[in-house]
Short mmCIF file of C-alpha atoms and ligand atoms in Angstrom, two decimals:
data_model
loop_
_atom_site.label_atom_id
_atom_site.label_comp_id
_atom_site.label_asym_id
_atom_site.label_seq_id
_atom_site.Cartn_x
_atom_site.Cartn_y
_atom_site.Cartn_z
CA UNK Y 143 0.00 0.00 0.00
CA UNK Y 144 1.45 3.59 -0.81
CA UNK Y 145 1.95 5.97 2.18
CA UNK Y 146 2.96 9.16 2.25
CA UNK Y 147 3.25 9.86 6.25
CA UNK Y 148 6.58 9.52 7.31
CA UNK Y 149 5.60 7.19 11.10
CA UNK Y 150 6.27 8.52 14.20
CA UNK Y 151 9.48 6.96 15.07
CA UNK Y 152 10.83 8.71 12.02
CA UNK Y 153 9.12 11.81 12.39
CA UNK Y 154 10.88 12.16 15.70
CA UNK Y 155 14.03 11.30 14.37
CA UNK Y 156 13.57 13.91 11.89
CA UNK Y 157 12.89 16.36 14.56
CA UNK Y 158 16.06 15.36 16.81
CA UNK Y 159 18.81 15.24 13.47
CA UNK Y 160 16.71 18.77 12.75
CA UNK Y 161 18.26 19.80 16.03
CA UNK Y 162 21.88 18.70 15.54
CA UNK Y 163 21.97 19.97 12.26
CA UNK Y 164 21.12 23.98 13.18
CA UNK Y 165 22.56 23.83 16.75
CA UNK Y 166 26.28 22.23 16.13
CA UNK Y 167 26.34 21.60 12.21
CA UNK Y 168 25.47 25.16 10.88
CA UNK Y 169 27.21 27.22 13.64
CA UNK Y 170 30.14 25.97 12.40
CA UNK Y 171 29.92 25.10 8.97
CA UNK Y 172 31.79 28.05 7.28
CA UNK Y 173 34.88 27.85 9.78
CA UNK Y 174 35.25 24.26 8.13
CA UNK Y 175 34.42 25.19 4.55
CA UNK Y 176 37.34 27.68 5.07
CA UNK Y 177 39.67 25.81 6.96
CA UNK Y 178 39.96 22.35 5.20
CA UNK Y 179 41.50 19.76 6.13
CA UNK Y 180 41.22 20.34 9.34
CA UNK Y 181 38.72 18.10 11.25
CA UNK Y 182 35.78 19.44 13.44
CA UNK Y 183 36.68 16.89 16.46
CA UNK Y 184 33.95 18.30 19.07
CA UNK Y 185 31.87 17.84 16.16
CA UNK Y 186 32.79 14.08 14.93
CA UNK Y 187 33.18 13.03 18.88
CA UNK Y 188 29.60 13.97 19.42
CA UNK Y 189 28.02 12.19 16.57
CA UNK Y 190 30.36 9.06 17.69
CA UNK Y 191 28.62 9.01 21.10
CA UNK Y 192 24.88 9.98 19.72
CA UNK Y 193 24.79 7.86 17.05
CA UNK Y 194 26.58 4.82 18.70
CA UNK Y 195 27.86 4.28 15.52
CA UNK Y 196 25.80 3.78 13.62
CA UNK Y 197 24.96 4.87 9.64
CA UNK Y 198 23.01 8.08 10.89
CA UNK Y 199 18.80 7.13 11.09
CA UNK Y 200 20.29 3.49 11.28
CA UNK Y 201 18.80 4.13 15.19
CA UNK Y 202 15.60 3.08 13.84
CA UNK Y 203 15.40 -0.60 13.22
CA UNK Y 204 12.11 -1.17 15.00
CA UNK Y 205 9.43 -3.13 12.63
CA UNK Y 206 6.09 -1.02 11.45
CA UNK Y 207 4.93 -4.16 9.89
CA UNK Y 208 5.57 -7.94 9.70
CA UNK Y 209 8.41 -8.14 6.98
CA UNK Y 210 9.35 -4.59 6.62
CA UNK Y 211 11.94 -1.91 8.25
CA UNK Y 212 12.06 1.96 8.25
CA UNK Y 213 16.05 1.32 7.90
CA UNK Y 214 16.52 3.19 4.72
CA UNK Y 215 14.00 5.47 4.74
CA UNK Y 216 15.05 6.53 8.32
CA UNK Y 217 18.16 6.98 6.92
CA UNK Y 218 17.33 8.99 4.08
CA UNK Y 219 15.30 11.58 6.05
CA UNK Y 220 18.22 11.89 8.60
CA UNK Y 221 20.90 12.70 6.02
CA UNK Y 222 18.21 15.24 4.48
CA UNK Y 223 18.33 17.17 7.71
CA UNK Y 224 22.41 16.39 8.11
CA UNK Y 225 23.10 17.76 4.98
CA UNK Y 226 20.65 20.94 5.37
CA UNK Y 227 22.92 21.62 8.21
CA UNK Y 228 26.00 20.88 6.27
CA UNK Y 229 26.90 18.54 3.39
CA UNK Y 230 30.44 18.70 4.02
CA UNK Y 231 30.09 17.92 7.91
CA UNK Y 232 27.56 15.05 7.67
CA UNK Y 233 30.19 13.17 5.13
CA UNK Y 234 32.84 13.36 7.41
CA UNK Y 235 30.76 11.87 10.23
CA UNK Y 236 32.66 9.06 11.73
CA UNK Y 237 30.58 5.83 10.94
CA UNK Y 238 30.41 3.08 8.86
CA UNK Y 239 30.07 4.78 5.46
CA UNK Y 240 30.20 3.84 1.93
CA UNK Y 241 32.95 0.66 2.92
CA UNK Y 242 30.35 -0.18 5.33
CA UNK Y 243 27.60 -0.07 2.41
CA UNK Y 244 30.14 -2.48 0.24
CA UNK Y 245 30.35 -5.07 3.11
CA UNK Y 246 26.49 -5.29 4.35
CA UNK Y 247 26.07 -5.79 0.36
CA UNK Y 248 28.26 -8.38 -0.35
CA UNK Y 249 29.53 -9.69 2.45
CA UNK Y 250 29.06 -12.46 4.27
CA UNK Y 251 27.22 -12.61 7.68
CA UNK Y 252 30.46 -13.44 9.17
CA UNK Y 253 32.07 -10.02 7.26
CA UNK Y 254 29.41 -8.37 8.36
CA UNK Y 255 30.13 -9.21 11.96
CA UNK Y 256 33.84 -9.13 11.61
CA UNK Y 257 34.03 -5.81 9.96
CA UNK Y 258 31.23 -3.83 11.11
CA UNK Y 259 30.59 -4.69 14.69
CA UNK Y 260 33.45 -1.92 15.90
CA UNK Y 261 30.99 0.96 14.85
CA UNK Y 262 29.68 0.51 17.97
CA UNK Y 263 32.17 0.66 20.00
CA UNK Y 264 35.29 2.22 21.01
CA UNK Y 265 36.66 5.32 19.23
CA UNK Y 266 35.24 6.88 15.88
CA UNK Y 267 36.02 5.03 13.10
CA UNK Y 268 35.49 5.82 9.16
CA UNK Y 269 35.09 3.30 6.05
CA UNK Y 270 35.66 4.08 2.54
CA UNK Y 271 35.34 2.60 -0.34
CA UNK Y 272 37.87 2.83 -3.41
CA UNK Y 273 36.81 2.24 -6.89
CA UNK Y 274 38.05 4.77 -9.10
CA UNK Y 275 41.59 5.13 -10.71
CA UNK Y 276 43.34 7.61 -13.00
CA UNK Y 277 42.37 6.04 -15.84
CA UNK Y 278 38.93 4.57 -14.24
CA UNK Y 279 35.64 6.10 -13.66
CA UNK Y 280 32.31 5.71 -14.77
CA UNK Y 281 33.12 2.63 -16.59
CA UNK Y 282 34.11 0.65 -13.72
CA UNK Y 283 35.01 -2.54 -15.92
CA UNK Y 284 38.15 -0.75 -16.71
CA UNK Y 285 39.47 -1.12 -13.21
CA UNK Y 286 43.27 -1.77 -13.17
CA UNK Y 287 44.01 -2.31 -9.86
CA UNK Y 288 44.85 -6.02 -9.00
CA UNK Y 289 44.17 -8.57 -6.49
CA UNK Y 290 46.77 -11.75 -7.20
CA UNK Y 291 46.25 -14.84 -4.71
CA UNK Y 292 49.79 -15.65 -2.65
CA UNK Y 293 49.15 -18.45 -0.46
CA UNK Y 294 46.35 -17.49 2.23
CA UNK Y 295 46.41 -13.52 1.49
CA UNK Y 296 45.40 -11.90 -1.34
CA UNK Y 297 48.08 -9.06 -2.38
CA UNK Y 298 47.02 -6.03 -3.91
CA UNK Y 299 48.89 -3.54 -6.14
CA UNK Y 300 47.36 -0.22 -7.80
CA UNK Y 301 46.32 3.50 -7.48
CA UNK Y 302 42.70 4.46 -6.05
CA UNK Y 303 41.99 8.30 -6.45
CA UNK Y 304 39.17 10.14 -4.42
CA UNK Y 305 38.12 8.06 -1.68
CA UNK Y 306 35.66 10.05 0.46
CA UNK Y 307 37.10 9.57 4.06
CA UNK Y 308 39.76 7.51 2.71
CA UNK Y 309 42.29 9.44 4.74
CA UNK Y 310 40.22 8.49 7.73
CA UNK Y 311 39.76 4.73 7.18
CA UNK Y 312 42.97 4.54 6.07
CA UNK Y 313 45.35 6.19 8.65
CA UNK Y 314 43.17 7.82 11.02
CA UNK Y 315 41.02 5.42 13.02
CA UNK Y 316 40.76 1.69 13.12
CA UNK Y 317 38.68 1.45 10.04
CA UNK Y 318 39.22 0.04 6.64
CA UNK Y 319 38.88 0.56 3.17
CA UNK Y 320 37.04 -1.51 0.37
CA UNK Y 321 39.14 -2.02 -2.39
CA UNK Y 322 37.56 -2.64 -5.83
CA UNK Y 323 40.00 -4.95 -8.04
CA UNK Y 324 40.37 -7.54 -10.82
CA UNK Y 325 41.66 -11.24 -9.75
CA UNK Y 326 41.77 -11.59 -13.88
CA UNK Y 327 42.24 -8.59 -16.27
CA UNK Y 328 41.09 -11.09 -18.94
CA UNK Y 329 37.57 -11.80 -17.46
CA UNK Y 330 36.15 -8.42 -17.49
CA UNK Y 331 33.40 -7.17 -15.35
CA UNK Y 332 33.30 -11.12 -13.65
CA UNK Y 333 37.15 -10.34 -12.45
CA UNK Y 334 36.01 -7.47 -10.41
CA UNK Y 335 36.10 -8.01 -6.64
CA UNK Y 336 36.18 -6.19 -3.43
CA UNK Y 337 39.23 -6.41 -1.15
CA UNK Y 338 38.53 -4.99 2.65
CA UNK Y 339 41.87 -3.74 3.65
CA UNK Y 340 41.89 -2.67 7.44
CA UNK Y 341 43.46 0.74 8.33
CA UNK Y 342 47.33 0.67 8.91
CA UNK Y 343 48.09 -2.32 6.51
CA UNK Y 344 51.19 -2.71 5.16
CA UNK Y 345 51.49 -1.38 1.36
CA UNK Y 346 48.78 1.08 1.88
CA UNK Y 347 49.88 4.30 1.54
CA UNK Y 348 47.95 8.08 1.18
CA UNK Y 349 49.41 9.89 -1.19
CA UNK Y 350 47.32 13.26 -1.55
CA UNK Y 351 43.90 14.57 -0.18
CA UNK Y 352 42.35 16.95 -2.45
CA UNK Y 353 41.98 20.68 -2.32
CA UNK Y 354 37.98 20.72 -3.37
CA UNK Y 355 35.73 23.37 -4.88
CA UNK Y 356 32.50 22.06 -2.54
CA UNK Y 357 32.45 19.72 0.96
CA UNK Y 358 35.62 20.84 1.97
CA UNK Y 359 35.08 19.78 5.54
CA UNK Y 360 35.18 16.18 3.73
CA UNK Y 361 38.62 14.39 3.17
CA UNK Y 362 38.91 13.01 -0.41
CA UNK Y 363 42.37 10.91 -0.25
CA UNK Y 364 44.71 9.26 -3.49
CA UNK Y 365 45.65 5.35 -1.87
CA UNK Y 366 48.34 3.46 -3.36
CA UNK Y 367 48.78 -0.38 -2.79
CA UNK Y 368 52.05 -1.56 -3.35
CA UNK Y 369 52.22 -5.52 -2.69
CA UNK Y 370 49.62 -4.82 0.06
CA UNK Y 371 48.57 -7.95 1.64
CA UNK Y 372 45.35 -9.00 3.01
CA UNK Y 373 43.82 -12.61 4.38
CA UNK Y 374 42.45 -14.57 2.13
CA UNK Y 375 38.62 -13.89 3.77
CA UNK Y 376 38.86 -10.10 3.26
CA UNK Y 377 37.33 -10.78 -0.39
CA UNK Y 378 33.74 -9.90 -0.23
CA UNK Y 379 31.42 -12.80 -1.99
CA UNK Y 380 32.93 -15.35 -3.96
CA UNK Y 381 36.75 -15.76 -5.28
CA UNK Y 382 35.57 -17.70 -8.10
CA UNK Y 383 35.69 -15.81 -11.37
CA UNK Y 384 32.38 -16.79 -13.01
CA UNK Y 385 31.43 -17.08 -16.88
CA UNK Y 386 29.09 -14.00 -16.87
CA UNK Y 387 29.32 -11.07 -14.70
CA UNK Y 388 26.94 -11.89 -12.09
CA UNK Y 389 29.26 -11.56 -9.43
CA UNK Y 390 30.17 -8.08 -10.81
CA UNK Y 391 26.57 -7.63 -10.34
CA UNK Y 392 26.54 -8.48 -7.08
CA UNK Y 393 28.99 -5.22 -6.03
CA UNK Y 394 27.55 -3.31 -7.82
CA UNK Y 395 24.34 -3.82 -5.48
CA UNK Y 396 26.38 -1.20 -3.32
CA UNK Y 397 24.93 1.51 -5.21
CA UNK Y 398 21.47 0.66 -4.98
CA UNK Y 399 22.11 0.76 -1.47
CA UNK Y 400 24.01 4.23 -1.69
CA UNK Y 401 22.14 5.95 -4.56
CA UNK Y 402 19.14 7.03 -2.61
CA UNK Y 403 21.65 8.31 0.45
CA UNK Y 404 23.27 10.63 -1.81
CA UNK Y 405 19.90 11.63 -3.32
CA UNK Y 406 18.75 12.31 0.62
CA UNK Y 407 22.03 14.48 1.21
CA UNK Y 408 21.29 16.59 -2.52
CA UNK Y 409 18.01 17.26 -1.00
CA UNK Y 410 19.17 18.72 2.07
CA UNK Y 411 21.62 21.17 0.52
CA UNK Y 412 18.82 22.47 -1.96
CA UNK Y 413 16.12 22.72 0.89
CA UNK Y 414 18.73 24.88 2.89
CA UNK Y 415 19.01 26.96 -0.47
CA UNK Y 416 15.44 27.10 -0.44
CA UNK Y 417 14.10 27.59 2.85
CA UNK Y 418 17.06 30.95 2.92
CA UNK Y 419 15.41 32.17 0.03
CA UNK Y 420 11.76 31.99 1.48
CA UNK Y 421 12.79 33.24 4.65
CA UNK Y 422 14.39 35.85 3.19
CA UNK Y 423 11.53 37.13 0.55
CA UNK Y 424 9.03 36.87 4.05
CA UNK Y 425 11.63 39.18 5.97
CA UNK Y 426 10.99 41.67 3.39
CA UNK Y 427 6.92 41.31 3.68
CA UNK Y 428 7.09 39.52 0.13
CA UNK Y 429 4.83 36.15 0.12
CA UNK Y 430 4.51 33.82 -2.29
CA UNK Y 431 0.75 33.08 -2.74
CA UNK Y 432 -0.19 29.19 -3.27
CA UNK Y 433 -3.55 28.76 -5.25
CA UNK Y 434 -3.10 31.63 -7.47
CA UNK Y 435 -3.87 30.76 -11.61
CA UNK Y 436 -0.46 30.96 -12.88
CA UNK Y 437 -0.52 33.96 -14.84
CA UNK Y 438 -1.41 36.09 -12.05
CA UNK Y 439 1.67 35.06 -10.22
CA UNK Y 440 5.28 37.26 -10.62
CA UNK Y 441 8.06 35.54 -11.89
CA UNK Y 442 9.57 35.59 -8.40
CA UNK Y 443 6.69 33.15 -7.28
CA UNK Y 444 6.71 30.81 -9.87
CA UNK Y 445 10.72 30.41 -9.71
CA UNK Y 446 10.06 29.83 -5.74
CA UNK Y 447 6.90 27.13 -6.28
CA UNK Y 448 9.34 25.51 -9.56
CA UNK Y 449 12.16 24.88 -6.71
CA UNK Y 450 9.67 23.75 -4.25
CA UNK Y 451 8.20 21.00 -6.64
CA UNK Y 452 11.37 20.03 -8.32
CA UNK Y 453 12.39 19.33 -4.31
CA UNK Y 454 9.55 17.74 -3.75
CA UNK Y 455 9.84 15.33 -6.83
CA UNK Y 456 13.06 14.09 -5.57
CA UNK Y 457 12.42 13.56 -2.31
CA UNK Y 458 9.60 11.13 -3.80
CA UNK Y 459 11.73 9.57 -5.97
CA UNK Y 460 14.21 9.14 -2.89
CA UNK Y 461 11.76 7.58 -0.88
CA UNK Y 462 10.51 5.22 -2.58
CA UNK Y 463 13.80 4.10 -3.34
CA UNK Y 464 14.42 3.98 0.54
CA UNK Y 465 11.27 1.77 0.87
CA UNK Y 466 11.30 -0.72 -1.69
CA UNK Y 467 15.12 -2.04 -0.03
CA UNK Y 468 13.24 -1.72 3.53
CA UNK Y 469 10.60 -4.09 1.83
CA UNK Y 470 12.80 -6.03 -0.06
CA UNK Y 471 12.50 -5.22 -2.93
CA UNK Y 472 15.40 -4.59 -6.43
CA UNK Y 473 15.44 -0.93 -6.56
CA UNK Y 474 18.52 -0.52 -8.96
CA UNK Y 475 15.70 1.62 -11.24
CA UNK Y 476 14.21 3.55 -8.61
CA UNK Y 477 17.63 4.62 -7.10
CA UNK Y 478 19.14 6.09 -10.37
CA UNK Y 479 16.34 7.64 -10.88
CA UNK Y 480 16.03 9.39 -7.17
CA UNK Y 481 19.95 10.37 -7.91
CA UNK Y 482 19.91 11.95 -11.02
CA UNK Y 483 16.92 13.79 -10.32
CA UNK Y 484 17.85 15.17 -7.04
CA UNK Y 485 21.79 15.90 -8.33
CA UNK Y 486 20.11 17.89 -11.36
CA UNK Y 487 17.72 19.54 -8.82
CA UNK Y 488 20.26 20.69 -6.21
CA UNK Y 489 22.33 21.93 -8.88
CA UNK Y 490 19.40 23.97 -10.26
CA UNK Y 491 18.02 25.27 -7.08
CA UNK Y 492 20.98 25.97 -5.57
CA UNK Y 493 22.04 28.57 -8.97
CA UNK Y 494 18.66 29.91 -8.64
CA UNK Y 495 18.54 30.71 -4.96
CA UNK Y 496 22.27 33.02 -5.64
CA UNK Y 497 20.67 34.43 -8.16
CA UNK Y 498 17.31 35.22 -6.74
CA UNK Y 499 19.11 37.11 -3.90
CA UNK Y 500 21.83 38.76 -6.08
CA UNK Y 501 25.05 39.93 -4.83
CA UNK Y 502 23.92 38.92 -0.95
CA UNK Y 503 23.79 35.62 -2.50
CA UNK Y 504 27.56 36.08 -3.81
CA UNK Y 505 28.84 37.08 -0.69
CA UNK Y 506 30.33 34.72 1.27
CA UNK Y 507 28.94 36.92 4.03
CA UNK Y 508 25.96 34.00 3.52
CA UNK Y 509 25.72 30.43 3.40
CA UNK Y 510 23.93 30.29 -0.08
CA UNK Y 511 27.47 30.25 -2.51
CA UNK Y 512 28.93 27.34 -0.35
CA UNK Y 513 25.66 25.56 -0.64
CA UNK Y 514 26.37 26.17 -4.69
CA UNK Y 515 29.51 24.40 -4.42
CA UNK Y 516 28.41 21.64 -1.79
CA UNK Y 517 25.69 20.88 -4.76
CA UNK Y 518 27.57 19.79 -7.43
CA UNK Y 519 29.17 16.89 -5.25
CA UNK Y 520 25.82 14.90 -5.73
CA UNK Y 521 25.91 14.96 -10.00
CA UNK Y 522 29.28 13.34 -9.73
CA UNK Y 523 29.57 10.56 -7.49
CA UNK Y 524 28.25 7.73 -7.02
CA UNK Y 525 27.17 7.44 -10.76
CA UNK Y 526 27.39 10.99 -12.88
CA UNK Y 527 24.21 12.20 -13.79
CA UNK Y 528 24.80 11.01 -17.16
CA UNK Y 529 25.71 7.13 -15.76
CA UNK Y 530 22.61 7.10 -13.92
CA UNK Y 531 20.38 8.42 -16.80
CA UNK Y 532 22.08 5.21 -19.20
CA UNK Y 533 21.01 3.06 -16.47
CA UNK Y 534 17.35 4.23 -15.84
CA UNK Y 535 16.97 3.94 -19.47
CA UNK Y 536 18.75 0.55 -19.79
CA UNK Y 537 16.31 -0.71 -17.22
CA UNK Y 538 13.51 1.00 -18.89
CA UNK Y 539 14.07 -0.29 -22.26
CA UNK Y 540 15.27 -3.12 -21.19
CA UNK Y 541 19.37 -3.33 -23.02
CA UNK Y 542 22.05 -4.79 -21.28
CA UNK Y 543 25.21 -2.34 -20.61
CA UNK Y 544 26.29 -3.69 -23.46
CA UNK Y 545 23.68 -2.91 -25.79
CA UNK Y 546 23.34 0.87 -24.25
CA UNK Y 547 26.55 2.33 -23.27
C1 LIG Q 852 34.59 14.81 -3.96
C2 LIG Q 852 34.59 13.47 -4.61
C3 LIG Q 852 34.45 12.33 -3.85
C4 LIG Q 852 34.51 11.07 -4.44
N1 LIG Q 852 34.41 9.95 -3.63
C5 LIG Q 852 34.64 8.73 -4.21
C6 LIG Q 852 34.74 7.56 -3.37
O1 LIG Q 852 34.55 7.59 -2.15
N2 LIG Q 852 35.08 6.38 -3.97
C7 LIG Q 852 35.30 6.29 -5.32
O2 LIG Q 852 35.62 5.19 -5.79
N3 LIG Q 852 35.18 7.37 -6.14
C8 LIG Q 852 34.87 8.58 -5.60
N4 LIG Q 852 34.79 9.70 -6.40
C9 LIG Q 852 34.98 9.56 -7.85
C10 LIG Q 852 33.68 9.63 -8.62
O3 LIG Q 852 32.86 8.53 -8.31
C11 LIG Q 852 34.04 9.74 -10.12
O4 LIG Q 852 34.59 11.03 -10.32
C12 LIG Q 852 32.86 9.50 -11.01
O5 LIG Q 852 32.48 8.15 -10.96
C13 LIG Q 852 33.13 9.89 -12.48
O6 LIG Q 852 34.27 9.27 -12.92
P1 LIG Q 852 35.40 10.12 -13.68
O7 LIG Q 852 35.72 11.28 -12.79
O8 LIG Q 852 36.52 9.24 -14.05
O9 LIG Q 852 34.70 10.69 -14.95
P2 LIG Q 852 34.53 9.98 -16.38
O10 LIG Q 852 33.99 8.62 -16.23
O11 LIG Q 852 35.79 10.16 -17.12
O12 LIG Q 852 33.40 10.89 -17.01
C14 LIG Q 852 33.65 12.22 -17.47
C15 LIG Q 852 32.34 12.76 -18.02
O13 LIG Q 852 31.87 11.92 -19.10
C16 LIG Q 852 30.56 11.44 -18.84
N5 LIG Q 852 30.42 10.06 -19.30
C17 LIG Q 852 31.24 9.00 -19.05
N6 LIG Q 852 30.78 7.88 -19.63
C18 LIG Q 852 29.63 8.23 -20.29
C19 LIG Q 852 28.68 7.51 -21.08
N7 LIG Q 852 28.82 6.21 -21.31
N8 LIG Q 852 27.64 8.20 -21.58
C20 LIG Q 852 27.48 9.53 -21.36
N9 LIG Q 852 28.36 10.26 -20.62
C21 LIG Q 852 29.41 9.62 -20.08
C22 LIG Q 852 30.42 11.49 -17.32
O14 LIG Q 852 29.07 11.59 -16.93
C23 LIG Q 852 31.22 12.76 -16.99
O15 LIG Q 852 30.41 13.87 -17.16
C24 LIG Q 852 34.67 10.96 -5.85
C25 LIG Q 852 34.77 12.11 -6.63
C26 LIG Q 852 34.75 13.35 -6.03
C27 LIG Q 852 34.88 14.57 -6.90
#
């Protein structure tokens, strides 16, 4: 049955994150936009203890119905509110992350519990996850990196470029990485495995961490592996190399899990451009009236109700996404979908919102040109916009990535 009311465990939820995100995310979110690379540690220690480590909105596991979760969807309305407060902060949030996505994908339950039962407990603790090379992006086929078997450990060799929080995982905390590599160049897509390498292994080094136009309080590392060795049970899934590429398949499940997240974050950036821009136009006694036939409206309305429904639209898109994996259900359609429409629509509402206030919205006197360049982020990874329109219409018109590229 389709329902549109978020329950009351969530709604709560949404009410508490609402709290963090304008009492300790936005006081502090241009000091860190200016002064990257440096970490917010009252900040990241507080959202260790309060969200016991857990994927933020992960807090909500309890049941509305036999057979279903709130999981996702919880999660999804969190990192709305995490990201209105800041984009940049809520990614560097020590927790589980997109390595932690990887592993409850395509890991075993006896990963799962080796690898991500230490986000609850002890100190904070990042995963990343590293699939992209210098010469590797949206096509992740191309992957160069290797995995060759030596005995019982796997070693790795090759050159990962910007890993969210992959200076964190890395060298920072006792967290790990998840390493995307081929065991045979020659097999393609069904050589592709993930590797979980745990922070401080031998042979992984960082290299660089980006200077970035947008969520600068974010680290974005270069790792190198050179002969980096990890046991033989770090792969995630099966070692076996198999005739098609179902196994590729399986990791790339990830991103159904991750799609709708970064959607959720989007969101929150362009309803912080947003709800400035209203609040703004109703300090200076201008309001924008609903129910009006559109050609009696200014042009200043209809931009605001355009944003406002674009917004809307996404955050649809997003949650349904979020619900059909808390129902169990294949949402690889429905989560490219709810991530290229809310990248294109944070792009587009954020522009509009500068522009709409002029050269206040310029000034970096405001919020509103940071939350221009925290935008962007969301139209690039994970899946460009253009990667995730090829795939919406792959599964639309049914082609294999080979037929539609
Ligand atoms: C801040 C930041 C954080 C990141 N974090 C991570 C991370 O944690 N882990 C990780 O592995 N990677 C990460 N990335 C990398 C990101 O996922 C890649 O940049 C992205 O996948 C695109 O790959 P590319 O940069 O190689 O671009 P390319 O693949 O070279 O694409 C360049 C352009 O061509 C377009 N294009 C490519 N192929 C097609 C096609 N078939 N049809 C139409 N258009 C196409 C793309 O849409 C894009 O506009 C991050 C990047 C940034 C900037």
């Amino acid at each position: 049955m389709i329902d549109f009311e978020l329950s009351d465990n969530v709604q709560t939820l949404r009410k508490m994150v609402h709290a963090v995100a304008e009492q300790a995310m936005r006081p502090i979110s241009r000091e860190y936009d200016e002064r990257e690379h440096e970490k917010p540690w009252d900040f990241l220690n507080m959202m260790w203890q309060v969200s016991g480590g857990n994927p933020v909105g992960g807090a909500v596991e309890k049941k509305p119905k036999e057979g279903t979760s709130e999981r996702n969807l919880a999660m999804c309305v969190s990192i709305e509110e995490l990201s209105w407060g800041d984009a940049g902060l809520y990614l560097s949030i020590p927790n589980s992350g997109l390595g932690g996505a990887a592993v409850a994908a395509a890991g075993t339950p006896a990963q799962k519990e080796r690898f991500l039962s230490r986000f609850h407990e002890g100190k904070p603790k990042w995963a990343a996850m590293a699939i992209t090379e210098p010469g590797c992006g949206s096509d992740s086929s191309a992957i160069q990196a290797t995995a060759v078997r030596d005995g019982d450990h796997w070693v790795l060799n090759g050159t990962k470029i910007f890993c969210t929080s992959g200076l964190m995982a890395a060298e920072k905390s006792e967290g790990f990485v998840v390493v995307w590599a081929t065991v045979d160049r020659t097999a393609g897509r069904a050589g592709i495995k993930a590797f979980v390498v745990e922070a401080g292994t031998a042979g992984m080094y960082v290299t660089k961490v980006e200077n970035k136009l947008g969520i600068r309080a974010s680290d974005t590392a270069t790792l190198v592996f050179e002969d980096c060795r990890v046991p033989l049970d770090n792969i995630l899934g099966s070692a076996e190399v198999p005739k098609t590429s179902e196994g590729f398949k399986g990791v790339m499940a990830t991103f159904d899990a991750t799609r709708p997240i970064v959607a959720a974050s989007a969101i929150g950036v362009g309803r912080a451009a947003l709800d400035f821009v209203k609040d703004t136009l109703k300090e200076q006694g201008v309001e924008i009236r609903y129910g009006l036939a559109p050609h009696r409206l200014t042009a200043l309305e209809r931009d605001v109700m355009e944003m406002e429904a674009q917004l809307q639209a996404a955050r649809l898109l997003t949650w349904r996404a979020a619900w059909m994996m808390d129902n169990g259900m294949r949402n690889n359609l429905e989560a490219s979908m709810a991530k290229a429409k809310a990248g294109l629509v944070v792009t587009q509402i954020t522009q509009k919102a500068v522009e709409l206030l002029g050269p206040l919205g310029y000034s970096r006197e405001l919020l509103l040109e940071k939350w221009m360049r925290d935008a962007k982020i969301n139209d690039i990874f994970e899946g460009t916009q253009q990667i995730n329109q090829l795939i919406v219409a792959r599964r639309i018109l049914g082609y294999s990535s080979k037929e539609l590229s």
